[in-house]
Amino acid sequence: MDSALDSKFPPRISIRDGQFRCVVDGKQEDIGSEGYINIVVINAANIARTFYAGAYDPDNPSPPTCWSFDTQLPSSEVPEDQVQARRCMDCEQNIRGSGGNGGRACKYSQRIAVALEGEMDTIYHFNLPATSVFGNIKDGHMGLQAYAKFLSTRRTNSISVITQVYFDEKSYVPKLYFKALRPLTVTEVQYALELKRSDAASNAALQNVTVSNDAVTKTSPFTEVDGFVYK
């Protein structure tokens, strides 16, 4: 869901066609040849919603027709003639069946800022579809929100662990799971904290269209906690 309204496109991770790829300046490089990648979750934007009146083309990204950064109300940045409803809950694009395969035309998603293990000098934006965000823990497999709760109950911050991201091989649509591999070393933590202070890792930068500062909330699904307990 990268937007042409962005002043520039940051490095990002794509999961198109069931393959992890790094995309930098329009050039793609396959990663995760074993079906997974190891990352550090540096920061996360709020869960968002976007609606495209036409088909979205990831090779030629364009602004969505309507979008929301809080999943409740359209963003103040949406042009008046493109607003689909005054409240997301009343929107026809929010009705099951309004989109393909019986889903909603207005899609949930969440964008996170990550660094690859062993490459703690670059922030990548990683846009996750609803299938990778929601859902309960199943047979030990966790979507993003379940994983965040898992870490929180262990008083562990996402920025303090190496997280493995892998595909659900049984899903016919791209769907990812998350699991903790190991705590970061002291040196890795220092690099991760430095990355978190960067502009590329800010919540504002993680939004998919340009918005005013007062439209951006600073909350993250990854609870800020002290200490680290790894089991």
CSV table of C-alpha atoms in Angstrom, one decimal, residues 7-173:
chain,number,residue,atom,x,y,z
A,7,SER,CA,7.9,12.2,-0.9
A,8,LYS,CA,10.0,9.2,-1.4
A,9,PHE,CA,9.7,5.4,-1.1
A,10,PRO,CA,11.7,4.0,1.9
A,11,PRO,CA,13.2,0.5,1.6
A,12,ARG,CA,10.5,-2.1,2.1
A,13,ILE,CA,9.9,-5.8,2.4
A,14,SER,CA,7.4,-7.3,0.0
A,15,ILE,CA,5.6,-10.7,0.3
A,16,ARG,CA,4.1,-10.7,-3.1
A,17,ASP,CA,3.7,-14.1,-4.7
A,18,GLY,CA,4.6,-15.8,-1.4
A,19,GLN,CA,8.2,-14.7,-1.6
A,20,PHE,CA,10.1,-12.3,0.8
A,21,ARG,CA,11.8,-9.6,-1.1
A,22,CYS,CA,13.7,-6.4,-0.2
A,23,VAL,CA,12.7,-3.5,-2.5
A,24,VAL,CA,15.1,-0.6,-2.5
A,25,ASP,CA,14.7,2.2,-5.1
A,26,GLY,CA,12.5,0.0,-7.2
A,27,LYS,CA,15.0,-2.8,-7.3
A,28,GLN,CA,13.9,-6.1,-5.8
A,29,GLU,CA,16.1,-8.8,-4.2
A,30,ASP,CA,14.8,-12.1,-3.0
A,31,ILE,CA,15.5,-12.9,0.6
A,32,GLY,CA,14.4,-15.7,2.9
A,33,SER,CA,15.0,-18.5,0.5
A,34,GLU,CA,14.2,-21.0,3.3
A,35,GLY,CA,10.7,-19.5,3.6
A,36,TYR,CA,11.4,-17.2,6.6
A,37,ILE,CA,13.3,-14.1,7.5
A,38,ASN,CA,14.7,-13.0,10.9
A,39,ILE,CA,14.0,-9.4,11.9
A,40,VAL,CA,13.9,-7.0,14.7
A,41,VAL,CA,10.6,-5.1,15.0
A,42,ILE,CA,11.7,-1.5,15.7
A,43,ASN,CA,8.3,0.3,15.7
A,44,ALA,CA,4.7,-0.1,14.5
A,45,ALA,CA,2.0,2.2,13.2
A,46,ASN,CA,-1.6,1.9,14.2
A,47,ILE,CA,-3.8,-0.6,12.4
A,48,ALA,CA,-5.2,1.2,9.4
A,49,ARG,CA,-7.8,0.7,6.7
A,50,THR,CA,-7.6,1.5,3.0
A,51,PHE,CA,-10.0,1.3,0.1
A,52,TYR,CA,-9.1,1.3,-3.6
A,53,ALA,CA,-11.9,1.9,-6.1
A,54,GLY,CA,-9.9,0.1,-8.7
A,55,ALA,CA,-7.4,-2.7,-8.6
A,56,TYR,CA,-4.2,-2.0,-6.7
A,57,ASP,CA,-1.0,-2.4,-8.7
A,58,PRO,CA,2.0,-2.9,-6.4
A,59,ASP,CA,4.3,-2.2,-9.4
A,60,ASN,CA,2.7,1.2,-9.9
A,61,PRO,CA,1.6,2.3,-6.5
A,62,SER,CA,-1.0,5.0,-6.3
A,63,PRO,CA,-2.9,6.7,-3.5
A,64,PRO,CA,-5.9,4.8,-2.1
A,65,THR,CA,-9.4,6.2,-2.7
A,66,CYS,CA,-10.2,6.4,1.0
A,67,TRP,CA,-8.3,5.5,4.1
A,68,SER,CA,-8.3,5.6,7.9
A,69,PHE,CA,-5.5,5.6,10.4
A,70,ASP,CA,-7.7,4.7,13.4
A,71,THR,CA,-10.2,2.3,11.6
A,72,GLN,CA,-13.0,4.5,12.9
A,73,LEU,CA,-13.1,7.7,10.8
A,74,PRO,CA,-11.7,8.6,7.3
A,75,SER,CA,-8.5,10.5,7.5
A,76,SER,CA,-8.8,14.3,7.3
A,77,GLU,CA,-6.5,14.0,4.3
A,78,VAL,CA,-9.0,12.1,2.2
A,79,PRO,CA,-10.4,14.4,-0.6
A,80,GLU,CA,-14.0,15.2,0.2
A,81,ASP,CA,-15.3,13.6,-3.1
A,82,GLN,CA,-13.5,10.3,-2.2
A,83,VAL,CA,-14.9,9.9,1.3
A,84,GLN,CA,-16.9,6.7,1.3
A,85,ALA,CA,-18.7,7.3,4.6
A,86,ARG,CA,-18.5,9.6,7.6
A,87,ARG,CA,-17.8,6.6,9.9
A,88,CYS,CA,-16.1,3.4,8.9
A,89,MET,CA,-18.7,1.3,10.7
A,90,ASP,CA,-21.4,2.8,8.4
A,91,CYS,CA,-19.4,2.3,5.2
A,92,GLU,CA,-20.6,0.0,2.4
A,93,GLN,CA,-17.0,-0.9,1.7
A,94,ASN,CA,-16.9,-2.4,5.2
A,95,ILE,CA,-19.5,-4.9,4.5
A,96,ARG,CA,-18.4,-8.5,4.1
A,97,GLY,CA,-18.8,-9.4,0.4
A,98,SER,CA,-18.0,-5.9,-0.8
A,99,GLY,CA,-14.6,-7.1,-1.8
A,100,GLY,CA,-13.2,-10.2,-3.6
A,101,ASN,CA,-13.5,-13.7,-2.1
A,102,GLY,CA,-16.3,-12.6,0.2
A,103,GLY,CA,-14.1,-10.2,2.1
A,104,ARG,CA,-14.4,-6.4,2.7
A,105,ALA,CA,-13.4,-4.0,0.0
A,106,CYS,CA,-11.8,-1.7,2.6
A,107,LYS,CA,-8.8,-3.7,3.9
A,108,TYR,CA,-7.2,-3.7,7.3
A,109,SER,CA,-3.5,-3.6,7.5
A,110,GLN,CA,-0.6,-2.7,9.7
A,111,ARG,CA,2.8,-1.3,8.8
A,112,ILE,CA,5.9,-2.0,10.9
A,113,ALA,CA,9.4,-0.8,10.8
A,114,VAL,CA,12.0,-3.6,10.9
A,115,ALA,CA,15.7,-4.3,10.6
A,116,LEU,CA,17.0,-7.6,9.2
A,117,GLU,CA,19.2,-9.8,11.5
A,118,GLY,CA,22.8,-9.0,10.8
A,119,GLU,CA,21.9,-5.7,9.0
A,120,MET,CA,21.2,-3.3,11.8
A,121,ASP,CA,21.9,-0.3,9.7
A,122,THR,CA,18.7,-0.1,7.5
A,123,ILE,CA,15.1,0.4,8.3
A,124,TYR,CA,12.6,-1.5,6.1
A,125,HIS,CA,8.9,-0.7,6.0
A,126,PHE,CA,6.8,-4.0,6.1
A,127,ASN,CA,3.1,-3.7,5.3
A,128,LEU,CA,1.1,-6.6,6.8
A,129,PRO,CA,-2.3,-7.7,5.5
A,130,ALA,CA,-5.1,-8.4,7.9
A,131,THR,CA,-4.5,-12.1,7.7
A,132,SER,CA,-1.1,-11.6,9.3
A,133,VAL,CA,-2.3,-9.1,11.9
A,134,PHE,CA,-5.3,-10.7,13.5
A,135,GLY,CA,-6.2,-14.2,14.8
A,136,ASN,CA,-5.7,-16.3,17.9
A,137,ILE,CA,-2.7,-18.5,18.6
A,138,LYS,CA,-3.2,-21.8,16.7
A,139,ASP,CA,-0.9,-24.7,17.2
A,140,GLY,CA,1.8,-22.3,18.4
A,141,HIS,CA,1.5,-20.1,15.4
A,142,MET,CA,0.9,-16.4,16.0
A,143,GLY,CA,-0.1,-13.4,13.9
A,144,LEU,CA,1.3,-10.0,14.8
A,145,GLN,CA,-1.2,-9.0,17.5
A,146,ALA,CA,-1.1,-12.4,19.2
A,147,TYR,CA,2.7,-12.2,19.1
A,148,ALA,CA,2.7,-8.8,20.6
A,149,LYS,CA,0.5,-10.1,23.5
A,150,PHE,CA,2.8,-13.1,23.9
A,151,LEU,CA,5.8,-10.8,24.3
A,152,SER,CA,3.9,-8.4,26.6
A,153,THR,CA,2.9,-11.2,29.1
A,154,ARG,CA,6.6,-12.1,29.3
A,155,ARG,CA,7.6,-8.4,30.0
A,156,THR,CA,9.5,-8.4,26.7
A,157,ASN,CA,9.7,-5.6,24.1
A,158,SER,CA,9.7,-6.5,20.5
A,159,ILE,CA,12.9,-4.4,20.0
A,160,SER,CA,14.8,-6.7,22.3
A,161,VAL,CA,14.4,-10.0,20.4
A,162,ILE,CA,15.1,-11.5,17.0
A,163,THR,CA,11.7,-12.4,15.5
A,164,GLN,CA,11.3,-15.0,12.9
A,165,VAL,CA,8.6,-14.3,10.3
A,166,TYR,CA,7.4,-17.2,8.1
A,167,PHE,CA,4.6,-18.1,5.8
A,168,ASP,CA,1.5,-20.1,6.6
A,169,GLU,CA,2.0,-22.8,4.0
A,170,LYS,CA,-1.6,-23.9,4.3
A,171,SER,CA,-3.1,-20.5,3.4
A,172,TYR,CA,-4.1,-19.7,-0.2
A,173,VAL,CA,-3.5,-16.0,0.4
